[in-house]
Every structure is written in C-alpha cells, then in structure tokens.
mmCIF file of C-alpha atoms in Angstrom:
data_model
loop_
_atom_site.group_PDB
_atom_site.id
_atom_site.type_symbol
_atom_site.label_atom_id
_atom_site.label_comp_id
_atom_site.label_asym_id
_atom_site.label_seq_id
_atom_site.Cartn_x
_atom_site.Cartn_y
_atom_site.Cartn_z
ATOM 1 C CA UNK A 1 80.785 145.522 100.644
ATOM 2 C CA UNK A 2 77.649 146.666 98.481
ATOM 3 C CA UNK A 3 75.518 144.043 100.164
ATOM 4 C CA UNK A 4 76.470 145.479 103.533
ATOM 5 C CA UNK A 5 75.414 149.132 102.033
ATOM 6 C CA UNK A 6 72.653 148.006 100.753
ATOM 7 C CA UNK A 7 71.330 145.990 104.530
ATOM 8 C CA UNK A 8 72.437 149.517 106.111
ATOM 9 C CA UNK A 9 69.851 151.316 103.663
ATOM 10 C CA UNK A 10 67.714 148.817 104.263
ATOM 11 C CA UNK A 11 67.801 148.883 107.770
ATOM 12 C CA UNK A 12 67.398 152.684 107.368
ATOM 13 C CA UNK A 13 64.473 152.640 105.252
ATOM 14 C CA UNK A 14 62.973 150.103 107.903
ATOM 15 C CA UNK A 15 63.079 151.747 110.557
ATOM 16 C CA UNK A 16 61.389 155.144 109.525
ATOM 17 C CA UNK A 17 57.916 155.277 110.929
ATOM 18 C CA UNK A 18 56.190 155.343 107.701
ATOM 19 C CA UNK A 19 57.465 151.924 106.483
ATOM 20 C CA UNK A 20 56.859 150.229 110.313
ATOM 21 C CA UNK A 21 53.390 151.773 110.008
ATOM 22 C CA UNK A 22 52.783 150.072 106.411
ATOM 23 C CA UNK A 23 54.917 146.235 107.609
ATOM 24 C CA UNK A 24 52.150 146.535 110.667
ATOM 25 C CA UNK A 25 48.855 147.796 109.043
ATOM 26 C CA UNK A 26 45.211 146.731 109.382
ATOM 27 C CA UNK A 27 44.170 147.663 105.523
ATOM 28 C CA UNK A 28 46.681 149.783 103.613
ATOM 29 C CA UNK A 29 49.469 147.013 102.836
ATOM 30 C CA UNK A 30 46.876 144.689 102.016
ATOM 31 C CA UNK A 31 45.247 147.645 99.609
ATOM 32 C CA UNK A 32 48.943 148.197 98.100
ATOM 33 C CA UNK A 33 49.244 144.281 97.928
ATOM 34 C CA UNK A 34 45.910 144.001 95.844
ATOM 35 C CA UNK A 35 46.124 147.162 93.910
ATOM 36 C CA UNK A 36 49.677 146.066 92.774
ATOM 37 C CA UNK A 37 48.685 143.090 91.505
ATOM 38 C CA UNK A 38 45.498 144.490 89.426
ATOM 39 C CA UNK A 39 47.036 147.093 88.310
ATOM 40 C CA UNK A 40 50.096 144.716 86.635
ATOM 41 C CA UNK A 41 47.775 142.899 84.671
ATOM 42 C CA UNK A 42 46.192 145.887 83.152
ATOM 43 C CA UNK A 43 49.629 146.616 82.223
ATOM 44 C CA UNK A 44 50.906 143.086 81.001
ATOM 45 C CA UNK A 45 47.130 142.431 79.186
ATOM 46 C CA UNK A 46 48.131 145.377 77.192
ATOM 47 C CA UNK A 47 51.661 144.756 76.870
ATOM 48 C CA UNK A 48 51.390 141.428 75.810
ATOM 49 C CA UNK A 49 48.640 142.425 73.617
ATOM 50 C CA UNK A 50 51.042 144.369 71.370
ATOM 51 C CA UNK A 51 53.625 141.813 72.111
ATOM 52 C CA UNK A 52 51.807 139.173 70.431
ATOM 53 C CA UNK A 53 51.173 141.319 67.093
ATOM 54 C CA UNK A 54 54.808 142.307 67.163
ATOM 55 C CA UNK A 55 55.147 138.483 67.281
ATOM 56 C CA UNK A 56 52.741 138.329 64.074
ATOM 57 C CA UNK A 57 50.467 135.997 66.193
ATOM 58 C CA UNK A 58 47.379 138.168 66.743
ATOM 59 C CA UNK A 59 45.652 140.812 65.562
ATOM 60 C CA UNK A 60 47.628 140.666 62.230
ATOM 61 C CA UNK A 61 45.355 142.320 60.271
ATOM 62 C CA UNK A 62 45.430 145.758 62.330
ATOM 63 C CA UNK A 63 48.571 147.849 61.388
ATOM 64 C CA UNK A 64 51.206 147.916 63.994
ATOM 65 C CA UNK A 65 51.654 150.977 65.086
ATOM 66 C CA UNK A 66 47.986 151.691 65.561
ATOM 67 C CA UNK A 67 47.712 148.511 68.572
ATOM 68 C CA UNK A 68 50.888 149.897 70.024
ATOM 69 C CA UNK A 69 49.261 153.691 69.660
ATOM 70 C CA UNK A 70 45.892 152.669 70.984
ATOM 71 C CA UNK A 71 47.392 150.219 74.039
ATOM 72 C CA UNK A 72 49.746 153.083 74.983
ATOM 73 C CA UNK A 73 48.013 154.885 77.442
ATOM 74 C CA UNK A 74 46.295 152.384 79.419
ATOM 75 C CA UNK A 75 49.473 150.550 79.576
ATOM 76 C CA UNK A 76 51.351 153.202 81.148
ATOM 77 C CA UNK A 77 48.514 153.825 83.988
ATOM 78 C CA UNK A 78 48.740 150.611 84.731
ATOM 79 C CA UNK A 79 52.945 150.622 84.377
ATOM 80 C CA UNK A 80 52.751 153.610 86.463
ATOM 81 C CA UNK A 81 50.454 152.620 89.334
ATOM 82 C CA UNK A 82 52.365 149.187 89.235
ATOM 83 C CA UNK A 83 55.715 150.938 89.840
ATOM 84 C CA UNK A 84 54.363 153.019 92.709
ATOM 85 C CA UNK A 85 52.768 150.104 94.674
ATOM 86 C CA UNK A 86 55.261 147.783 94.187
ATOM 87 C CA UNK A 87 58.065 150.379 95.359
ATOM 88 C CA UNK A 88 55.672 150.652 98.632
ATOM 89 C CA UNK A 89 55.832 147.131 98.964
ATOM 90 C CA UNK A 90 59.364 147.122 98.821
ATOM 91 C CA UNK A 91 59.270 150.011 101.649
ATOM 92 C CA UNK A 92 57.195 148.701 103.942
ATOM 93 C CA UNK A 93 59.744 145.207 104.217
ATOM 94 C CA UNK A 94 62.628 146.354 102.922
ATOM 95 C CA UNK A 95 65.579 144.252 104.829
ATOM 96 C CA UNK A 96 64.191 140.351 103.923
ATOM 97 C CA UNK A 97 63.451 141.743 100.431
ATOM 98 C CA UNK A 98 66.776 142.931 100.318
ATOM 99 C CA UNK A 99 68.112 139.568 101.223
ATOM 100 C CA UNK A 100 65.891 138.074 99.100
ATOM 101 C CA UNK A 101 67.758 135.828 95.665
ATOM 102 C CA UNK A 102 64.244 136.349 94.405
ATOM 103 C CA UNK A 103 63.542 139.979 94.632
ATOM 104 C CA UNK A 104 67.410 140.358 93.477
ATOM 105 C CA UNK A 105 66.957 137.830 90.261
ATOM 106 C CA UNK A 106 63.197 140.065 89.312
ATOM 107 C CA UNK A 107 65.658 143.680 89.839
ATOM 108 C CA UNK A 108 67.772 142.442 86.832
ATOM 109 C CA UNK A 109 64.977 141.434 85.281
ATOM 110 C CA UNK A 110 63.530 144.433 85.317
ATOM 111 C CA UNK A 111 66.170 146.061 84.157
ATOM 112 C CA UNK A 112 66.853 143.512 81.417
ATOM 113 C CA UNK A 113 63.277 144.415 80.393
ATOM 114 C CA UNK A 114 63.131 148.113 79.862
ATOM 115 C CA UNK A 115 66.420 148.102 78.084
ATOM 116 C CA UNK A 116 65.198 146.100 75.904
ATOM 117 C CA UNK A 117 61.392 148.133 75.881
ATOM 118 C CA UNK A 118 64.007 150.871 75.101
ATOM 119 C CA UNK A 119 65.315 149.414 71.615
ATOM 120 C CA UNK A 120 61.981 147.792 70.907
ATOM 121 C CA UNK A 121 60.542 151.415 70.899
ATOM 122 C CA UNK A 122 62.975 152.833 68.844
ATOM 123 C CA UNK A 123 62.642 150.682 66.598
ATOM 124 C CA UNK A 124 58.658 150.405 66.108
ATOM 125 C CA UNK A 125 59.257 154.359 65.850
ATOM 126 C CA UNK A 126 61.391 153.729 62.765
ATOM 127 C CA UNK A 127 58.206 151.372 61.520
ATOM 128 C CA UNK A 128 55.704 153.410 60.455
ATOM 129 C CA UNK A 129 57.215 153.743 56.488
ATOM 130 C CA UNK A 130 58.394 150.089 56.733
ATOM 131 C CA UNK A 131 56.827 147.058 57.872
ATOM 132 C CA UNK A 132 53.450 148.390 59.891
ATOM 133 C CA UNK A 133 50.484 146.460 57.333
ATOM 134 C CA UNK A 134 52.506 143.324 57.537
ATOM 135 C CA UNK A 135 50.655 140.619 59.389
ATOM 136 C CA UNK A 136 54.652 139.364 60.332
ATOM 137 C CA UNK A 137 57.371 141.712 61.284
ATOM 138 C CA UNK A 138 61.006 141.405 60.301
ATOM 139 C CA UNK A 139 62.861 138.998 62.760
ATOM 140 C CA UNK A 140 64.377 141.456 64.990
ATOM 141 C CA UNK A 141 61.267 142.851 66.290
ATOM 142 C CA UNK A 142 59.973 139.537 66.922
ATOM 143 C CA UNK A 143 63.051 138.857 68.863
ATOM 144 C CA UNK A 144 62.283 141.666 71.090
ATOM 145 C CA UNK A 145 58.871 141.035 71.256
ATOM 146 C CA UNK A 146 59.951 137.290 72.348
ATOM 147 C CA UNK A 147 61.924 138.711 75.068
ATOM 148 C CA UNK A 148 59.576 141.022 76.111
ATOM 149 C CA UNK A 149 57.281 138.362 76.643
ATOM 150 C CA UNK A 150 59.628 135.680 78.571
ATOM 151 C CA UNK A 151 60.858 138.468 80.453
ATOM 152 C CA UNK A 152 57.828 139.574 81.944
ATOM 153 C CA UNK A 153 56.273 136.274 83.178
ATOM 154 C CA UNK A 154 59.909 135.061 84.202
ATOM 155 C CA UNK A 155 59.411 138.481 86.266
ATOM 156 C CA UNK A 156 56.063 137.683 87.652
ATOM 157 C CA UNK A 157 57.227 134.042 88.999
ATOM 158 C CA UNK A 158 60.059 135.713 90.628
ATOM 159 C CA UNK A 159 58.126 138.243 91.996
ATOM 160 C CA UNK A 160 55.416 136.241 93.466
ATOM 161 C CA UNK A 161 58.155 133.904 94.736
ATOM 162 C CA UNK A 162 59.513 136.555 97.081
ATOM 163 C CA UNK A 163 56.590 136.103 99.664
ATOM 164 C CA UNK A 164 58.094 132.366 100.242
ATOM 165 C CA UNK A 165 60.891 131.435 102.703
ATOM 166 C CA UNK A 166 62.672 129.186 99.905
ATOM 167 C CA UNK A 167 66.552 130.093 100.091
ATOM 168 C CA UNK A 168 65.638 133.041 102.837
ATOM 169 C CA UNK A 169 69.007 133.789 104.797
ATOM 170 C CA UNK A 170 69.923 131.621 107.510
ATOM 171 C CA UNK A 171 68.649 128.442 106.217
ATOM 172 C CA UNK A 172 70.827 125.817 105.365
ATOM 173 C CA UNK A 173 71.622 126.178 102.260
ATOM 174 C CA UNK A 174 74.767 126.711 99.730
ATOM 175 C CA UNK A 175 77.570 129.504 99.612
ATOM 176 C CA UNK A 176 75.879 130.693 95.849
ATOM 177 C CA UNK A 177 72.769 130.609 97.134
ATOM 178 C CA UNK A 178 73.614 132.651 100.437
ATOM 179 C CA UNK A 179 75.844 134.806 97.925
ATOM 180 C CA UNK A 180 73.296 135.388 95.663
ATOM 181 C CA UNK A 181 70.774 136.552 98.396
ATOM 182 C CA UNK A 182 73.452 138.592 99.418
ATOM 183 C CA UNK A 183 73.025 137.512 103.233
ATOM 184 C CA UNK A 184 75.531 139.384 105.227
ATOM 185 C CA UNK A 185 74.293 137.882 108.871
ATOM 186 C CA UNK A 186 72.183 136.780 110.678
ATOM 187 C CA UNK A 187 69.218 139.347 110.311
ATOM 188 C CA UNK A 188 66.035 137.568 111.292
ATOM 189 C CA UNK A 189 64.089 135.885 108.939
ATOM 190 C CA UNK A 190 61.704 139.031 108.397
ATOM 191 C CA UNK B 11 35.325 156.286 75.406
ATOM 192 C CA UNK B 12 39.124 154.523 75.849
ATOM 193 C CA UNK B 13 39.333 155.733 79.507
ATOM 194 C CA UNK B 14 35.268 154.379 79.648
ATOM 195 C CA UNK B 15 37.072 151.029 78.605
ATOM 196 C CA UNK B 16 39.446 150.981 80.643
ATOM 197 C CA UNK B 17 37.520 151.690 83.724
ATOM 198 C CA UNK B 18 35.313 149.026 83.217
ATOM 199 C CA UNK B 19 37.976 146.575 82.474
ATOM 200 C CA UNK B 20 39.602 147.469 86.132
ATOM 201 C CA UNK B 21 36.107 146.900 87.751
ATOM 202 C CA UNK B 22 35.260 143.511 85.461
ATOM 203 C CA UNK B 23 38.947 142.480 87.022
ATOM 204 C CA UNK B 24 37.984 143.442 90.335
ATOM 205 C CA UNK B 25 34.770 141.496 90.714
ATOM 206 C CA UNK B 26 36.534 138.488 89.128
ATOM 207 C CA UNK B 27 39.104 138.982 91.924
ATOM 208 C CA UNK B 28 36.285 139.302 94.176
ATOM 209 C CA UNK B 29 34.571 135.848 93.331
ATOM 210 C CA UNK B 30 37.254 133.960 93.274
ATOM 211 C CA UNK B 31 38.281 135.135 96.377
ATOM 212 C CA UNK B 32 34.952 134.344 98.236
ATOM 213 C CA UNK B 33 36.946 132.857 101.043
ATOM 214 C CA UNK B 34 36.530 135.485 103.571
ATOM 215 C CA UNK B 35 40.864 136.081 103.631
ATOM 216 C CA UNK B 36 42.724 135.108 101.132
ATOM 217 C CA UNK B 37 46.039 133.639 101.889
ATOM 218 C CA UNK B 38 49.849 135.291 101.128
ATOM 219 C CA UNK B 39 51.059 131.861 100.163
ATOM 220 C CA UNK B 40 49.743 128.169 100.327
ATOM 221 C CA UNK B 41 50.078 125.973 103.443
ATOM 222 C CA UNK B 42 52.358 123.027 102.166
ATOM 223 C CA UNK B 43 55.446 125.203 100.384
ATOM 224 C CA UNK B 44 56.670 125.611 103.876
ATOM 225 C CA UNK B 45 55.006 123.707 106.302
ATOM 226 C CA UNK B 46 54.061 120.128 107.402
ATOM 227 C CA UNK B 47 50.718 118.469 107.891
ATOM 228 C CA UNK B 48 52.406 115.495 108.728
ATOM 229 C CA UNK B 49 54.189 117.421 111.945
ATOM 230 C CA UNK B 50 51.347 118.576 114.287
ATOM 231 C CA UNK B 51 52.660 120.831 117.126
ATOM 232 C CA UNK B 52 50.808 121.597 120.817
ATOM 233 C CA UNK B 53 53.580 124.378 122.267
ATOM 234 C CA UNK B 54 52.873 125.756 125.449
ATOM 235 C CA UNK B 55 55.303 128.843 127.118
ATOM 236 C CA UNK B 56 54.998 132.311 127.382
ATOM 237 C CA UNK B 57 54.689 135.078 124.640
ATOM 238 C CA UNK B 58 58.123 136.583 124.900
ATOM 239 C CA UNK B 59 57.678 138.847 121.098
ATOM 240 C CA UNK B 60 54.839 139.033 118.840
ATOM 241 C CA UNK B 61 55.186 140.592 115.386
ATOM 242 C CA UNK B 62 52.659 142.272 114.231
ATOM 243 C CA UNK B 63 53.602 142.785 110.337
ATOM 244 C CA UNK B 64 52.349 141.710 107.331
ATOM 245 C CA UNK B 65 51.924 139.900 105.085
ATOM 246 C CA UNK B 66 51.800 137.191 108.419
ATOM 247 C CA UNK B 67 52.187 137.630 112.303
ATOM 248 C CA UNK B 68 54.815 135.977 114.155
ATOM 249 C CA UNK B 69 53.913 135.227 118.071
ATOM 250 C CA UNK B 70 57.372 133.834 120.015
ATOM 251 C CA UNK B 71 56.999 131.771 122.318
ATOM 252 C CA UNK B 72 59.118 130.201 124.946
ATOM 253 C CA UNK B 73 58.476 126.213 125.328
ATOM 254 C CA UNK B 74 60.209 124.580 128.251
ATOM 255 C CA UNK B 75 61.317 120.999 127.320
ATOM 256 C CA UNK B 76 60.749 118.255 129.933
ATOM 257 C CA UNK B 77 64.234 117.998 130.408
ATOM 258 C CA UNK B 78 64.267 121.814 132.136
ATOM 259 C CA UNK B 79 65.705 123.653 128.736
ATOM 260 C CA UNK B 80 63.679 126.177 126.960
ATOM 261 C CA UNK B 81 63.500 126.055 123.385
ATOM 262 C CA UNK B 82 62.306 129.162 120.901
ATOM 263 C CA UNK B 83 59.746 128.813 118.567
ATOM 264 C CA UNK B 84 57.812 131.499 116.348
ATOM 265 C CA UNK B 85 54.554 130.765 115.100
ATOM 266 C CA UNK B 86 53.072 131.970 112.023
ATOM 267 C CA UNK B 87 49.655 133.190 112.079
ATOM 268 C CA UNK B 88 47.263 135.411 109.670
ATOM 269 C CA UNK B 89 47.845 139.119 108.849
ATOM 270 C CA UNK B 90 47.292 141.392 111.615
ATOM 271 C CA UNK B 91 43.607 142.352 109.914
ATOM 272 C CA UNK B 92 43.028 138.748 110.032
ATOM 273 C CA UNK B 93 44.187 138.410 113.632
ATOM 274 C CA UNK B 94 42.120 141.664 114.854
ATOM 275 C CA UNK B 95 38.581 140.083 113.166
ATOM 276 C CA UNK B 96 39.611 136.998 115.517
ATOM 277 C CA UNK B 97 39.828 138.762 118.899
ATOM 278 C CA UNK B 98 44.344 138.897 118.944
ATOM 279 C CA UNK B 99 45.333 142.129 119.524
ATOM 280 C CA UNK B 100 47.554 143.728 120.841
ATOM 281 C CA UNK B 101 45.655 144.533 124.368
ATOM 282 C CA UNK B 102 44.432 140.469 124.492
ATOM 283 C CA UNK B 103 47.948 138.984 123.825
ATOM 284 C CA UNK B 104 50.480 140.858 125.677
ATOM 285 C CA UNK B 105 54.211 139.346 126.555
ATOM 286 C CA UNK B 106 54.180 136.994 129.301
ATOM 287 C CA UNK B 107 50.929 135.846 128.568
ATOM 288 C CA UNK B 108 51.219 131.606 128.831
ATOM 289 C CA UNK B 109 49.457 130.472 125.925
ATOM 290 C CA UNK B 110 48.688 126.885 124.019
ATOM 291 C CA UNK B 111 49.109 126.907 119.956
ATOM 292 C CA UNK B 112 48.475 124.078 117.749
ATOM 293 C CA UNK B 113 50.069 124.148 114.523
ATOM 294 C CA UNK B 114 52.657 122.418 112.160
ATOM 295 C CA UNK B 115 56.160 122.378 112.185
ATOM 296 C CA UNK B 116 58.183 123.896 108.831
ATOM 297 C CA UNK B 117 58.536 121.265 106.536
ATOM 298 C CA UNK B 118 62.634 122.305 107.029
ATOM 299 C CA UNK B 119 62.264 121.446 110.417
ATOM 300 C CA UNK B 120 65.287 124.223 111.101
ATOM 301 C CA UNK B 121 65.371 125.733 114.889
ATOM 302 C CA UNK B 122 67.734 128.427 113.323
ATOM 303 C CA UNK B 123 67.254 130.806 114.536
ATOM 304 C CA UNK B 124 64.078 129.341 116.173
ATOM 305 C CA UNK B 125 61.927 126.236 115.305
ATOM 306 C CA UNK B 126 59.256 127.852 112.957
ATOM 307 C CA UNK B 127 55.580 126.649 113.130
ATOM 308 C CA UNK B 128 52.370 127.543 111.453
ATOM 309 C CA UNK B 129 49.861 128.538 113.876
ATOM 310 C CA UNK B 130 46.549 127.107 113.663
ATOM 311 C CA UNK B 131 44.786 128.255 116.888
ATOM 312 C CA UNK B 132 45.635 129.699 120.210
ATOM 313 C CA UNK B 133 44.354 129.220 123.705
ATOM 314 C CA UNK B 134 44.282 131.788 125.866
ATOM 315 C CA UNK B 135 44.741 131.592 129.917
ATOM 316 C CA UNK B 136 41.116 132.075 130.180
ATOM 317 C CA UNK B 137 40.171 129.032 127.908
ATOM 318 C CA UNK B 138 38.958 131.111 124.953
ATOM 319 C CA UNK B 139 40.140 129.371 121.906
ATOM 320 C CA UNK B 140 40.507 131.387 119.213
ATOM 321 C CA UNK B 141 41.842 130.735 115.243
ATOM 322 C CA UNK B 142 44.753 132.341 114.283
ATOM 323 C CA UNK B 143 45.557 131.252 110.771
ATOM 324 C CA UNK B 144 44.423 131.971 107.473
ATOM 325 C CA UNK B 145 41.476 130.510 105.626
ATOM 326 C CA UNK B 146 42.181 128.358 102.312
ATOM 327 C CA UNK B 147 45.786 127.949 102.757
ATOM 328 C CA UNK B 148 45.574 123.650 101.656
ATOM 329 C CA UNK B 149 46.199 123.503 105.443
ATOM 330 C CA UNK B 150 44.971 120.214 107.159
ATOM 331 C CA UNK B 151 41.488 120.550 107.699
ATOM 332 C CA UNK B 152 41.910 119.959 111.810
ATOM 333 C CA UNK B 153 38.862 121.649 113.141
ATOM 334 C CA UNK B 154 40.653 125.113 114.352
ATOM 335 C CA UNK B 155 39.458 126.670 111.393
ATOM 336 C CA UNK B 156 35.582 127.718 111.679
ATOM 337 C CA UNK B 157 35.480 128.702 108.205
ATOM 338 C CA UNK B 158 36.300 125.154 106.993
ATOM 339 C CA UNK B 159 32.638 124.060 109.056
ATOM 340 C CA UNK B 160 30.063 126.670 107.245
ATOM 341 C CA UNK B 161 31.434 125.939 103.498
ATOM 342 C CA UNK B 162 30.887 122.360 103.886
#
C-alpha cells in the first residue's frame, strides 16, 4: 500500500514538465550532479573535522566548542546547498529512485543521522562548563561522534550506489530484495 | 576572512575536480559493474524509442532474428550533452531510422524487459559512424572511441 502511494507520487512528480526538462537536459542535471557532490564534501570535510575532535583524535589541543563554533557556518552552506541539489536530483528521476533499495537504505540513513546530529548538539551545548579543554571527551560523545562518522560514509556508498542497476526492479532477484526496493510492477528500468 | 576561506577551498576543490577529470566526459558509473567485454554485440533494426535522459541515453531498437522473430534491445549510450557534441540528436536519429550499434551485452544477460547493451558506436543509414558512449568508462578499448587514439 505505501509503496504503491509512494510510485503514484512518483509518477506525479515525473511527469511535471520541470522534472522531464531536468531527466532530459544538456547542462543543468549535470551542473546539479557536480555541484551536489562538491558541495557534500565541503560539508562532510567540516563535519568530520569536528567529528574527529569529538572523537579526541585531532585537533585535541583546541577547545571543543570553538572547532564546532568556527566549522559551523561553512558546514551548513555546504549542508544546505547539498540538501537542495540532491532533492533536484531526486526530482528530476524520481520513479527508479523510488524503487531504488539503495536510495531507500541512504533515506533511513539520513534520518538515523540527524537524530542523532540532534542529541549530539544538545549535548556539546551542555559542554561548554564541562569537558571543552579536554583533549578526550566523555564516552558518550564519542559514541555519537562514532556514529556520526559511520553514518555518513555508509550514506555516501549508498548514495553513489543508486546510479547502478544492482537489485533495480525487474531483475531476477529475491522476494527481500524486490520488497525492500519496494517494486510494485513492472515500471521500466528508468 | 572565514567566507575568504571558504571560497577558496570550493575553487581549490573545483580545479582538483577539474584535473582529475581531464577526460573530456566523465562517466556516471564504470563500464564492467554492469556490462560485458567478453559479450560484443553488432544489432541492426530500427529505432522504435530513444530516451533522451540523463544520467545515460537509451536508443531501442528492434533486431529481427534470423529465424523471422524480433527481439527488443535498449542500448545505453552517453548523456544527452555527450550525445549532442557527437552529432545524435534528436533531428539525426529519429524513430524508424535502421541503424547498426556495436556494444556489449549486460553482464546479467536479462532480456527482461529487453536485452540491455552498452552502446559503443552507431552507424547511421548514410555510413557516418559516429561514438555514442562515454569516455573512461574501463570499457574495452575497441577502436569506437576516438578519445582512446589522441591520449595514447
């Protein structure tokens, strides 16, 4: 039922001129494509940069809260221009993506990944008084800062396995794997 | 002075991305995850859909088997920027047009819900020959590809 709902958006969102014109366009795809991908590492560079202090692994002789403070900004232009492009990825081919046990597995990822940004905020907030000159951080930062890390790259290599046709609908394949695509028929390939 | 930073880390990332992308187009994905050296492909028939979408082209074509049945393939070529700097547009290939494309079969070998090739070239009714793939894919290096001549 919500994989048919979702194919019918899908099919919706397809078919409005603006995402044809992007799926069949000399430059701009190809512009949202590159941008999307320079744009992420300006984010994860700086994410991963406070990561790994959070970790107590680099930079452990710079309070906390000032490589977090100072990595902010630049971190969420690059989140931010990220977001945009990749959602006008995701418009321009929105039914195979849809279909797609790859794009499906980096969506809960995602999601996995800011809750946990969430608490990881909240509590490098509550740091400041605490812990923020100490070259290691108590263990449950460094937990999130762990899963910020595997998160993120598990992200990118599920992301950049989208544009392959590995477990695509309509191959021949298991019932989990056609489940977990969430093929509902036989849509072409693309 | 951090925005000054920033900026020139985004332009030291782009001409990084620039130089190792000196290939004039860089590929969506790599040859051999889905297709076959090792199963070459001549398909003649007419063009009976072409998709012009990105991040790759699909031509159909309609190959009639010796035995009188017609079998469906779709052949993957470049993106359509790639295919427009070759000379395949819309106005040259048109449905109905017969034409003759070399390329290699998916390593699946699947005709579901039509056999699925990589294009290398295509040959048009008028003999013009013309690449249709994408440059440093890993792709056998066959001769279609006249980028794979200058960098040697």
């Amino acid at each position: 039922m919500l994989n048919e709902v979702l194919l019918t958006f899908a099919q919706w969102l397809g078919a409005q001129q603006w995402s044809t014109g992007l799926h069949e366009s000399f430059y701009m795809y190809n512009w949202i494509e590159t941008t999307h991908v320079l744009t992420l590492t300006v984010f994860l560079g700086m994410l991963f940069v406070i990561d790994l202090r959070m970790l107590g692994v680099a930079l452990t002789d710079v309070p906390a809260s000032k490589i977090a403070e100072r990595l902010d900004l630049p971190m969420m232009i690059g989140f931010t221009v990220m977001i945009i492009t990749g959602l006008l990825l995701f418009y321009a081919i929105p039914v195979r993506t849809t279909q797609s046990v790859w794009f499906r597995l980096k969506v809960i990822l995602l999601i996995a990944a800011g809750i946990n940004a969430w608490i990881f905020r909240n509590r490098m907030k509550a740091a400041k008084p605490t812990w923020d000159l100490d070259p290691v951080p108590p263990k449950n930062v460094r937990i999130g800062a762990g899963l910020s890390l595997t998160l993120w790259i598990a992200i990118i290599f599920a992301g950049r396995a989208i544009a392959y046709d590995w477990f695509d609908c309509g191959k021949d394949q298991s019932a989990f794997l056609n489940w977990a695509a969430g093929c509902v028929a036989d849509v072409a390939a693309h | 002075m951090r925005i000054k930073l920033l900026l020139s880390g985004v332009v030291a990332a782009g001409l990084g991305g620039l130089m190792a992308g000196s290939a004039p187009s860089v590929a969506h994905h790599a040859f051999a995850a889905e297709f076959d050296g090792n199963r070459p492909v001549n398909l003649t028939g007419p063009v009976t859909r072409i998709e012009w979408i990105n991040p790759h082209a699909w031509i159909h074509i309609d190959v009639k088997n010796t035995d009188g049945t017609t079998t469906g393939w779709m052949v993957e070529g470049g993106t359509p920027n790639t295919l427009l700097r070759r000379g395949i547009t819309k106005d040259s290939l048109t449905i109905g047009t017969v034409i003759v494309v070399r390329g290699y079969q998916s390593k699946d070998g699947l005709c579901k819900p039509k056999c699925r090739a990589n294009g290398r070239d295509v040959t048009f009714p008028d003999g013009r020959k013309l690449f249709m793939g994408s440059s440093g894919t890993g792709a056998p290096k066959d001769g279609s590809d006249p980028e794979d001549a200058s960098k040697q």
